[in-house]
Short mmCIF file of C-alpha atoms and ligand atoms in Angstrom, two decimals:
data_model
loop_
_atom_site.label_atom_id
_atom_site.label_comp_id
_atom_site.label_asym_id
_atom_site.label_seq_id
_atom_site.Cartn_x
_atom_site.Cartn_y
_atom_site.Cartn_z
CA UNK A 1304 -51.44 -20.96 -15.38
CA UNK A 1305 -53.52 -20.85 -12.25
CA UNK A 1306 -55.83 -18.10 -13.51
CA UNK A 1307 -56.40 -20.05 -16.75
CA UNK A 1308 -57.62 -23.14 -14.85
CA UNK A 1309 -59.92 -21.01 -12.77
CA UNK A 1310 -61.52 -19.27 -15.76
CA UNK A 1311 -62.04 -22.59 -17.57
CA UNK A 1312 -63.84 -23.93 -14.53
CA UNK A 1313 -66.10 -20.87 -14.43
CA UNK A 1314 -66.92 -21.21 -18.18
CA UNK A 1315 -67.97 -24.86 -17.85
CA UNK A 1316 -70.29 -23.96 -14.96
CA UNK A 1317 -71.91 -21.23 -17.06
CA UNK A 1318 -72.69 -23.70 -19.90
CA UNK A 1319 -74.63 -25.93 -17.57
CA UNK A 1320 -77.06 -23.19 -16.58
CA UNK A 1321 -78.07 -22.35 -20.21
CA UNK A 1322 -81.65 -23.74 -20.86
CA UNK A 1323 -82.01 -24.47 -24.64
CA UNK A 1324 -80.10 -26.37 -27.41
CA UNK A 1325 -79.54 -23.37 -29.62
CA UNK A 1326 -77.96 -21.69 -26.73
CA UNK A 1327 -75.86 -24.76 -26.13
CA UNK A 1328 -74.62 -24.74 -29.78
CA UNK A 1329 -73.88 -21.02 -29.53
CA UNK A 1330 -72.25 -21.55 -26.23
CA UNK A 1331 -70.20 -24.41 -27.71
CA UNK A 1332 -69.00 -22.07 -30.48
CA UNK A 1333 -68.28 -19.40 -27.92
CA UNK A 1334 -66.56 -21.98 -25.78
CA UNK A 1335 -64.29 -22.98 -28.67
CA UNK A 1336 -63.41 -19.31 -29.16
CA UNK A 1337 -62.88 -18.85 -25.45
CA UNK A 1338 -60.81 -22.01 -25.40
CA UNK A 1339 -58.58 -20.67 -28.19
CA UNK A 1340 -58.32 -17.33 -26.40
CA UNK A 1341 -57.48 -19.16 -23.22
CA UNK A 1342 -54.65 -21.00 -24.94
CA UNK A 1343 -53.33 -17.71 -26.26
CA UNK A 1344 -53.66 -16.24 -22.78
CA UNK A 1345 -51.82 -19.23 -21.29
CA UNK A 1346 -49.08 -18.84 -23.82
CA UNK A 1347 -48.88 -15.17 -22.90
CA UNK A 1348 -48.67 -16.00 -19.22
CA UNK A 1349 -46.05 -18.70 -19.61
CA UNK A 1350 -43.86 -17.07 -22.24
CA UNK A 1351 -44.37 -13.34 -22.59
CA UNK A 1352 -45.13 -12.17 -19.08
CA UNK A 1353 -41.96 -13.60 -17.47
CA UNK A 1354 -39.95 -11.99 -20.24
CA UNK A 1355 -41.58 -8.67 -19.40
CA UNK A 1356 -40.77 -9.01 -15.71
CA UNK A 1357 -37.23 -9.90 -16.71
CA UNK A 1358 -37.03 -6.89 -19.00
CA UNK A 1359 -38.22 -4.67 -16.15
CA UNK A 1360 -35.39 -5.78 -13.81
CA UNK A 1361 -32.96 -5.53 -16.67
CA UNK A 1362 -33.89 -1.90 -17.19
CA UNK A 1363 -32.57 -0.91 -13.76
CA UNK A 1364 -28.89 -0.19 -13.27
CA UNK A 1365 -27.12 -2.73 -11.07
CA UNK A 1366 -24.54 -1.81 -8.45
CA UNK A 1367 -22.49 -4.99 -8.36
CA UNK A 1368 -19.55 -4.17 -6.12
CA UNK A 1369 -18.39 -1.55 -3.70
CA UNK A 1370 -15.82 -0.81 -1.07
CA UNK A 1371 -14.97 1.52 1.78
CA UNK A 1372 -11.32 2.06 2.63
CA UNK A 1373 -9.37 4.49 4.72
CA UNK A 1374 -9.07 5.81 8.22
CA UNK A 1375 -10.40 8.57 10.43
CA UNK A 1376 -8.49 11.20 8.40
CA UNK A 1377 -9.50 10.20 4.86
CA UNK A 1378 -12.01 7.68 3.63
CA UNK A 1379 -12.75 6.51 0.13
CA UNK A 1380 -16.06 5.00 -0.88
CA UNK A 1381 -16.75 3.52 -4.27
CA UNK A 1382 -19.52 1.67 -6.06
CA UNK A 1383 -19.36 -0.01 -9.45
CA UNK A 1384 -22.39 0.11 -11.73
CA UNK A 1385 -23.08 -1.87 -14.87
CA UNK A 1386 -24.01 1.31 -16.74
CA UNK A 1387 -24.04 5.08 -16.60
CA UNK A 1388 -26.64 6.71 -14.38
CA UNK A 1389 -27.38 9.98 -12.64
CA UNK A 1390 -25.83 10.43 -9.19
CA UNK A 1391 -26.03 13.43 -6.88
CA UNK A 1392 -24.22 13.89 -3.62
CA UNK A 1393 -24.91 16.34 -0.82
CA UNK A 1394 -24.41 17.10 2.86
CA UNK A 1395 -27.07 16.71 5.50
CA UNK A 1396 -26.93 17.42 9.26
CA UNK A 1397 -28.72 16.39 12.46
CA UNK A 1398 -27.00 13.96 12.43
CA UNK A 1399 -24.17 14.66 9.98
CA UNK A 1400 -24.53 12.52 6.88
CA UNK A 1401 -23.64 12.33 3.22
CA UNK A 1402 -26.58 11.55 0.97
CA UNK A 1403 -26.14 10.05 -2.47
CA UNK A 1404 -29.25 10.09 -4.63
CA UNK A 1405 -29.30 8.04 -7.80
CA UNK A 1406 -31.54 6.49 -10.41
CA UNK A 1407 -33.39 3.47 -9.06
CA UNK A 1408 -30.73 0.82 -8.71
CA UNK A 1409 -30.59 -2.87 -7.93
CA UNK A 1410 -27.94 -3.37 -5.24
CA UNK A 1411 -26.59 -6.80 -5.92
CA UNK A 1412 -23.21 -7.36 -4.29
CA UNK A 1413 -21.65 -10.79 -4.22
CA UNK A 1414 -21.36 -12.76 -0.98
CA UNK A 1415 -17.75 -11.72 -0.54
CA UNK A 1416 -18.34 -8.11 -1.30
CA UNK A 1417 -19.81 -6.47 1.76
CA UNK A 1418 -19.83 -2.76 2.34
CA UNK A 1419 -18.38 -2.62 5.82
CA UNK A 1420 -18.39 0.82 7.42
CA UNK A 1421 -14.96 2.10 8.36
CA UNK A 1422 -12.93 5.28 8.71
CA UNK A 1423 -15.20 8.32 8.58
CA UNK A 1424 -18.22 6.25 7.58
CA UNK A 1425 -19.91 4.72 10.62
CA UNK A 1426 -22.97 3.20 8.94
CA UNK A 1427 -24.39 2.75 5.48
CA UNK A 1428 -27.97 2.31 4.34
CA UNK A 1429 -29.13 1.92 0.79
CA UNK A 1430 -32.34 1.24 -1.05
CA UNK A 1431 -35.25 2.58 -3.08
CA UNK A 1432 -36.84 5.78 -1.79
CA UNK A 1433 -39.41 6.60 -4.45
CA UNK A 1434 -40.50 5.71 -7.96
CA UNK A 1435 -37.33 5.59 -10.04
CA UNK A 1436 -35.02 6.80 -7.24
CA UNK A 1437 -32.63 5.07 -4.89
CA UNK A 1438 -30.67 6.59 -2.03
CA UNK A 1439 -27.48 5.80 -0.15
CA UNK A 1440 -27.08 7.31 3.30
CA UNK A 1441 -23.59 7.42 4.76
CA UNK A 1442 -23.61 8.13 8.49
CA UNK A 1443 -20.47 9.89 9.62
CA UNK A 1444 -18.25 9.35 12.64
CA UNK A 1445 -16.90 12.92 12.31
CA UNK A 1446 -17.61 16.04 10.21
CA UNK A 1447 -16.26 15.64 6.69
CA UNK A 1448 -15.47 17.56 3.56
CA UNK A 1449 -16.16 16.00 0.18
CA UNK A 1450 -12.84 16.13 -1.65
CA UNK A 1451 -14.02 14.31 -4.72
CA UNK A 1452 -17.29 12.88 -6.02
CA UNK A 1453 -17.25 11.52 -9.55
CA UNK A 1454 -18.83 8.93 -11.78
CA UNK A 1455 -16.60 7.77 -14.60
CA UNK A 1456 -16.46 4.97 -17.09
CA UNK A 1457 -13.72 2.61 -15.98
CA UNK A 1458 -10.79 2.26 -18.30
CA UNK A 1459 -10.89 -0.93 -20.35
CA UNK A 1460 -14.18 -1.89 -18.69
CA UNK A 1461 -17.80 -1.63 -19.74
CA UNK A 1462 -18.90 -0.39 -16.33
CA UNK A 1463 -18.90 2.82 -14.31
CA UNK A 1464 -17.35 3.70 -10.98
CA UNK A 1465 -18.77 6.22 -8.53
CA UNK A 1466 -15.98 7.51 -6.33
CA UNK A 1467 -16.33 9.56 -3.16
CA UNK A 1468 -13.36 10.86 -1.20
CA UNK A 1469 -14.02 12.28 2.23
CA UNK A 1470 -11.56 14.10 4.44
CA UNK A 1471 -12.09 14.76 8.09
CA UNK A 1472 -12.78 18.38 8.96
CA UNK A 1473 -14.14 20.40 11.89
CA UNK A 1474 -17.77 21.00 12.76
CA UNK A 1475 -17.56 24.64 11.66
CA UNK A 1476 -16.34 23.76 8.15
CA UNK A 1477 -19.02 21.09 7.82
CA UNK A 1478 -21.70 23.62 8.80
CA UNK A 1479 -20.28 26.13 6.30
CA UNK A 1480 -20.34 23.53 3.53
CA UNK A 1481 -23.91 22.66 4.40
CA UNK A 1482 -24.91 26.33 4.47
CA UNK A 1483 -23.24 27.09 1.15
CA UNK A 1484 -25.18 24.21 -0.32
CA UNK A 1485 -28.43 25.60 1.05
CA UNK A 1486 -27.55 29.16 0.06
CA UNK A 1487 -27.01 28.06 -3.50
CA UNK A 1488 -29.94 25.74 -3.83
CA UNK A 1489 -32.57 26.81 -1.29
CA UNK A 1490 -34.23 24.21 0.88
CA UNK A 1491 -33.26 20.59 1.06
CA UNK A 1492 -36.02 19.74 -1.42
CA UNK A 1493 -34.04 20.71 -4.46
CA UNK A 1494 -30.55 20.03 -3.19
CA UNK A 1495 -31.01 16.48 -4.33
CA UNK A 1496 -31.53 17.58 -7.90
CA UNK A 1497 -28.67 20.03 -8.03
CA UNK A 1498 -26.30 18.67 -5.41
CA UNK A 1499 -23.75 17.69 -8.01
CA UNK A 1500 -23.08 21.33 -8.78
CA UNK A 1501 -22.17 21.90 -5.16
CA UNK A 1502 -19.25 19.60 -5.72
CA UNK A 1503 -17.91 21.24 -8.83
CA UNK A 1504 -14.23 21.82 -8.22
CA UNK A 1505 -13.65 25.52 -8.00
CA UNK A 1506 -10.58 26.12 -10.11
CA UNK A 1507 -9.34 29.33 -11.54
CA UNK A 1508 -9.76 29.09 -15.29
CA UNK A 1509 -6.57 28.39 -17.18
CA UNK A 1510 -4.40 28.14 -14.06
CA UNK A 1511 -2.50 25.09 -12.93
CA UNK A 1512 -1.60 24.05 -9.42
CA UNK A 1513 1.92 22.73 -8.99
CA UNK A 1514 2.87 21.12 -5.70
CA UNK A 1515 6.59 21.04 -4.91
CA UNK A 1516 7.54 18.58 -2.21
CA UNK A 1517 10.97 19.15 -0.63
CA UNK A 1518 11.79 15.74 0.84
CA UNK A 1519 12.45 15.04 4.52
CA UNK A 1520 12.51 17.85 7.13
CA UNK A 1521 12.64 18.35 10.88
CA UNK A 1522 13.77 15.24 12.74
CA UNK A 1523 14.27 13.47 9.40
CA UNK A 1524 17.34 15.11 7.85
CA UNK A 1525 17.56 12.72 4.89
CA UNK A 1526 20.95 11.95 3.41
CA UNK A 1527 24.11 13.63 4.71
CA UNK A 1528 26.90 14.66 2.33
CA UNK A 1529 30.55 13.79 2.86
CA UNK A 1530 31.14 17.42 3.80
CA UNK A 1531 28.08 17.46 6.07
CA UNK A 1532 25.42 18.99 3.81
CA UNK A 1533 21.91 17.80 4.75
CA UNK A 1534 19.46 16.64 2.10
CA UNK A 1535 16.49 18.32 3.80
CA UNK A 1536 18.16 21.77 3.48
CA UNK A 1537 19.41 21.32 -0.07
CA UNK A 1538 16.04 20.20 -1.42
CA UNK A 1539 14.21 22.95 0.46
CA UNK A 1540 16.45 25.68 -0.97
CA UNK A 1541 16.10 24.19 -4.42
CA UNK A 1542 12.29 23.98 -4.21
CA UNK A 1543 12.24 27.72 -3.42
CA UNK A 1544 14.31 28.44 -6.54
CA UNK A 1545 11.92 26.40 -8.71
CA UNK A 1546 8.92 28.15 -7.16
CA UNK A 1547 10.36 31.57 -7.92
CA UNK A 1548 11.22 30.76 -11.54
CA UNK A 1549 7.91 29.02 -12.10
CA UNK A 1550 5.74 31.83 -10.82
CA UNK A 1551 7.41 34.22 -13.27
CA UNK A 1552 7.04 31.67 -16.06
CA UNK A 1553 3.28 31.16 -16.50
CA UNK A 1554 -0.21 30.68 -15.08
CA UNK A 1555 0.93 28.56 -12.15
CA UNK A 1556 -0.14 28.47 -8.52
CA UNK A 1557 2.87 26.98 -6.80
CA UNK A 1558 2.47 25.34 -3.40
CA UNK A 1559 5.08 23.67 -1.21
CA UNK A 1560 4.26 20.72 1.07
CA UNK A 1561 6.46 22.30 3.73
CA UNK A 1562 7.39 25.97 4.05
CA UNK A 1563 9.81 25.34 6.88
CA UNK A 1564 12.12 22.76 8.37
CA UNK A 1565 9.54 20.35 9.80
CA UNK A 1566 8.81 16.66 9.69
CA UNK A 1567 5.99 15.52 7.40
CA UNK A 1568 4.85 11.94 6.92
CA UNK A 1569 4.56 10.55 3.40
CA UNK A 1570 0.82 10.30 3.92
CA UNK A 1571 0.62 14.01 4.81
CA UNK A 1572 2.53 14.92 1.67
CA UNK A 1573 0.25 12.76 -0.45
CA UNK A 1574 -2.86 14.18 1.21
CA UNK A 1575 -1.58 17.72 0.70
CA UNK A 1576 -1.18 17.07 -3.00
CA UNK A 1577 -4.68 15.64 -3.32
CA UNK A 1578 -6.34 18.27 -1.14
CA UNK A 1579 -4.71 21.06 -3.16
CA UNK A 1580 -6.15 19.42 -6.28
CA UNK A 1581 -2.65 19.51 -7.71
CA UNK A 1582 -2.27 19.25 -11.47
CA UNK A 1583 1.31 18.12 -10.97
CA UNK A 1584 3.28 16.89 -7.96
CA UNK A 1585 7.06 17.01 -7.83
CA UNK A 1586 8.95 15.47 -4.95
CA UNK A 1587 12.54 16.70 -4.66
CA UNK A 1588 15.37 14.67 -3.15
CA UNK A 1589 19.16 14.30 -3.10
CA UNK A 1590 19.79 10.94 -1.47
CA UNK A 1591 22.94 8.96 -0.99
CA UNK A 1592 24.00 5.65 -2.46
CA UNK A 1593 26.53 3.00 -1.51
CA UNK A 1594 28.10 3.47 -4.93
CA UNK A 1595 29.95 6.72 -4.24
CA UNK A 1596 30.94 7.19 -7.89
CA UNK A 1597 27.29 7.48 -9.03
CA UNK A 1598 26.28 11.07 -9.73
CA UNK A 1599 23.84 13.12 -11.77
CA UNK A 1600 20.08 13.70 -11.72
CA UNK A 1601 17.48 10.94 -11.97
CA UNK A 1602 13.74 11.22 -12.64
CA UNK A 1603 11.49 8.64 -11.03
CA UNK A 1604 7.88 7.77 -11.73
CA UNK A 1605 5.74 5.24 -9.89
CA UNK A 1606 5.78 1.57 -10.71
CA UNK A 1607 4.95 -1.48 -8.62
CA UNK A 1608 8.12 -3.19 -9.76
CA UNK A 1609 11.29 -1.11 -9.77
CA UNK A 1610 13.09 -0.52 -13.06
CA UNK A 1611 16.36 -1.69 -11.47
CA UNK A 1612 17.99 -2.71 -8.17
CA UNK A 1613 19.34 0.74 -7.38
CA UNK A 1614 15.88 2.29 -7.75
CA UNK A 1615 14.31 -0.44 -5.66
CA UNK A 1616 16.68 0.18 -2.76
CA UNK A 1617 16.25 3.92 -3.05
CA UNK A 1618 12.44 3.64 -2.87
CA UNK A 1619 12.72 1.33 0.16
CA UNK A 1620 14.90 3.85 1.95
CA UNK A 1621 12.58 6.77 1.01
CA UNK A 1622 9.50 4.87 2.12
CA UNK A 1623 11.03 4.32 5.54
CA UNK A 1624 11.08 8.09 6.16
CA UNK A 1625 7.96 7.72 8.33
CA UNK A 1626 9.82 5.36 10.65
CA UNK A 1627 12.56 7.96 11.13
CA UNK A 1628 9.88 10.43 12.17
CA UNK A 1629 8.75 8.01 14.89
CA UNK A 1630 5.62 6.87 13.09
CA UNK A 1631 4.82 3.24 12.56
CA UNK A 1632 3.48 2.12 9.25
CA UNK A 1633 0.13 0.71 10.32
CA UNK A 1634 -1.34 -2.16 8.43
CA UNK A 1635 -4.41 -0.11 7.62
CA UNK A 1636 -2.40 2.65 6.01
CA UNK A 1637 -0.57 0.08 3.91
CA UNK A 1638 -3.87 -1.34 2.70
CA UNK A 1639 -5.08 2.10 1.73
CA UNK A 1640 -1.87 2.79 -0.13
CA UNK A 1641 -2.25 -0.51 -1.98
CA UNK A 1642 -5.80 0.36 -2.97
CA UNK A 1643 -4.64 3.78 -4.07
CA UNK A 1644 -1.93 2.34 -6.28
CA UNK A 1645 -4.45 0.04 -7.88
CA UNK A 1646 -6.68 3.00 -8.56
CA UNK A 1647 -3.90 4.99 -10.16
CA UNK A 1648 -5.32 5.47 -13.58
CA UNK A 1649 -3.36 4.65 -16.67
CA UNK A 1650 -4.00 8.25 -17.66
CA UNK A 1651 -2.16 9.53 -14.56
CA UNK A 1652 0.67 7.11 -15.25
CA UNK A 1653 0.87 8.26 -18.87
CA UNK A 1654 0.99 11.92 -17.82
CA UNK A 1655 3.65 11.24 -15.19
CA UNK A 1656 5.73 9.43 -17.77
CA UNK A 1657 5.30 12.22 -20.30
CA UNK A 1658 6.39 14.80 -17.76
CA UNK A 1659 9.39 12.72 -16.79
CA UNK A 1660 10.44 12.56 -20.48
CA UNK A 1661 10.23 16.36 -20.72
CA UNK A 1662 12.36 16.69 -17.58
CA UNK A 1663 15.01 14.34 -18.93
CA UNK A 1664 15.14 16.23 -22.22
CA UNK A 1665 15.40 19.69 -20.66
CA UNK A 1666 17.69 18.79 -17.77
CA UNK A 1667 20.01 16.90 -20.10
CA UNK A 1668 21.03 20.08 -21.88
CA UNK A 1669 21.77 21.90 -18.60
CA UNK A 1670 23.07 19.49 -15.98
CA UNK A 1671 24.65 16.06 -15.67
CA UNK A 1672 22.25 13.12 -15.63
CA UNK A 1673 22.78 9.61 -14.33
CA UNK A 1674 23.04 6.77 -16.88
CA UNK A 1675 19.45 5.79 -17.83
CA UNK A 1676 17.96 8.84 -16.09
CA UNK A 1677 14.30 7.86 -16.53
CA UNK A 1678 13.60 5.24 -13.87
CA UNK A 1679 10.70 3.94 -11.79
CA UNK A 1680 10.01 2.34 -8.41
CA UNK A 1681 7.29 2.05 -5.77
CA UNK A 1682 7.74 5.41 -4.04
CA UNK A 1683 4.94 5.89 -1.51
CA UNK A 1684 4.86 9.64 -2.04
CA UNK A 1685 3.98 9.24 -5.74
CA UNK A 1686 0.81 7.26 -5.09
CA UNK A 1687 -1.92 9.91 -5.47
CA UNK A 1688 -4.16 8.17 -8.03
CA UNK A 1689 -5.30 11.28 -9.85
CA UNK A 1690 -2.21 13.51 -9.71
CA UNK A 1691 0.63 13.07 -12.21
CA UNK A 1692 3.65 12.76 -9.91
CA UNK A 1693 7.40 12.47 -10.28
CA UNK A 1694 10.32 12.32 -7.86
CA UNK A 1695 13.54 14.04 -8.84
CA UNK A 1696 16.82 12.99 -7.34
CA UNK A 1697 18.80 16.15 -8.04
CA UNK A 1698 22.01 14.25 -7.50
CA UNK A 1699 23.56 12.04 -4.83
CA UNK A 1700 25.09 13.42 -1.66
CA UNK A 1701 27.28 10.33 -1.45
CA UNK A 1702 29.20 11.85 -4.36
CA UNK A 1703 31.49 14.74 -3.44
CA UNK A 1704 31.10 16.61 -6.72
CA UNK A 1705 27.30 16.41 -6.56
CA UNK A 1706 27.34 17.62 -2.96
CA UNK A 1707 29.26 20.72 -4.02
CA UNK A 1708 27.26 21.39 -7.19
CA UNK A 1709 23.85 21.05 -5.61
CA UNK A 1710 24.68 23.87 -3.22
CA UNK A 1711 25.83 26.30 -5.90
CA UNK A 1712 23.39 29.05 -6.86
CA UNK A 1713 24.43 28.73 -10.50
CA UNK A 1714 23.58 25.02 -10.67
CA UNK A 1715 20.31 25.54 -8.79
CA UNK A 1716 19.18 28.25 -11.24
CA UNK A 1717 20.12 26.20 -14.31
CA UNK A 1718 18.32 23.10 -13.05
CA UNK A 1719 15.41 25.14 -11.71
CA UNK A 1720 14.89 26.79 -15.10
CA UNK A 1721 15.01 23.43 -16.89
CA UNK A 1722 12.33 22.09 -14.54
CA UNK A 1723 10.18 25.20 -14.97
CA UNK A 1724 10.47 24.89 -18.75
CA UNK A 1725 9.38 21.25 -18.57
CA UNK A 1726 6.33 22.22 -16.50
CA UNK A 1727 5.45 24.94 -18.99
CA UNK A 1728 5.73 22.52 -21.91
CA UNK A 1729 3.70 19.93 -20.04
CA UNK A 1730 0.72 22.32 -19.73
CA UNK A 1731 1.28 24.28 -22.93
CA UNK A 1732 -1.42 22.50 -24.96
CA UNK A 1733 -3.96 23.09 -22.18
CA UNK A 1734 -3.29 26.85 -21.94
CA UNK A 1735 -5.75 29.15 -23.66
ZN1 LIG B 3024 15.38 11.73 0.11
#
């Protein structure tokens, strides 16, 4: 509008300096044309140009929310974008940092959504670095290893979530990770373009990682049978049987959360499963119940609300294992666990449920199951968001018959084989 007024003023001045009538007529004609052009120009300025500016901002992806959660052992960072875009993540030292390069992005978080540094992330800077590129710099309070970096469309949403999981590590490992990155991609100049490949999960083709988690251990003995059998020993012996059968059965790498009689917190078990990039996590227990007549195996999957009272009480007692080990459940840890459970994808839940159905089917033909053997409750140890996880109560040590059975080699082999068969069937369609 302003430029139009100015040009009109200039035109009128010009007319006054023309000397003859003919010129004035011509100038009048010209002026009419200029006037029309000016109107068109004004219209362009008032209507079209703002639309263009609008279109330009609309072209850029918008990061509209984000969060940092965790502690000095593990930290999770995520950002939500309104569309798909290219994101590359890499390590940088002096000082130690994680760099995330992405398509030019408008960072537009709401008032209540501030990215507060915490855990392993001590500071965060973000903004445009060059034409078409934005960068996020995460300063680190300790050396880290990137456990996961992914950008995925959110389920049931039209937007995308970038997820970064960092675990604390030592300086030497950080330097190695940095060097590997440089070895593969030369100088820092082109790391930014190819950094994503650095993060590709190295997995042996066609092999599956199974994590077996014998419950309790060390100072935490778990349930005690009427004849004195300890849960921690029974589940450990049983896990070894499953491992043996499973390794002979198929393309499985079988890991155990504990290889000896030692205390492990629920968090450590969960972290172990995630760090091992487990394809399946099986926690093994043999607890006790007030109802001494209850016996038989039960398969549990994760749910916020328990399927029944018995399951609810059992999960409460299992979740207090950390207290037995002398640890206090810090508020921060609880928050992280809550976030994790919210992030548990419906895909993970579906897989866990499918595996639990296979277990029920195969165990049913070999051993005694409890009434309604497929149950669910909020077991802390099942909360890894990306790992299908189940908890098996082999039986209940409060029941004398179960106590005796669970220690017999014959029973252990039968049940172990049924579990191994279920695992095989679970992965069968994904085997080459
Ligand atoms: Zn237990």
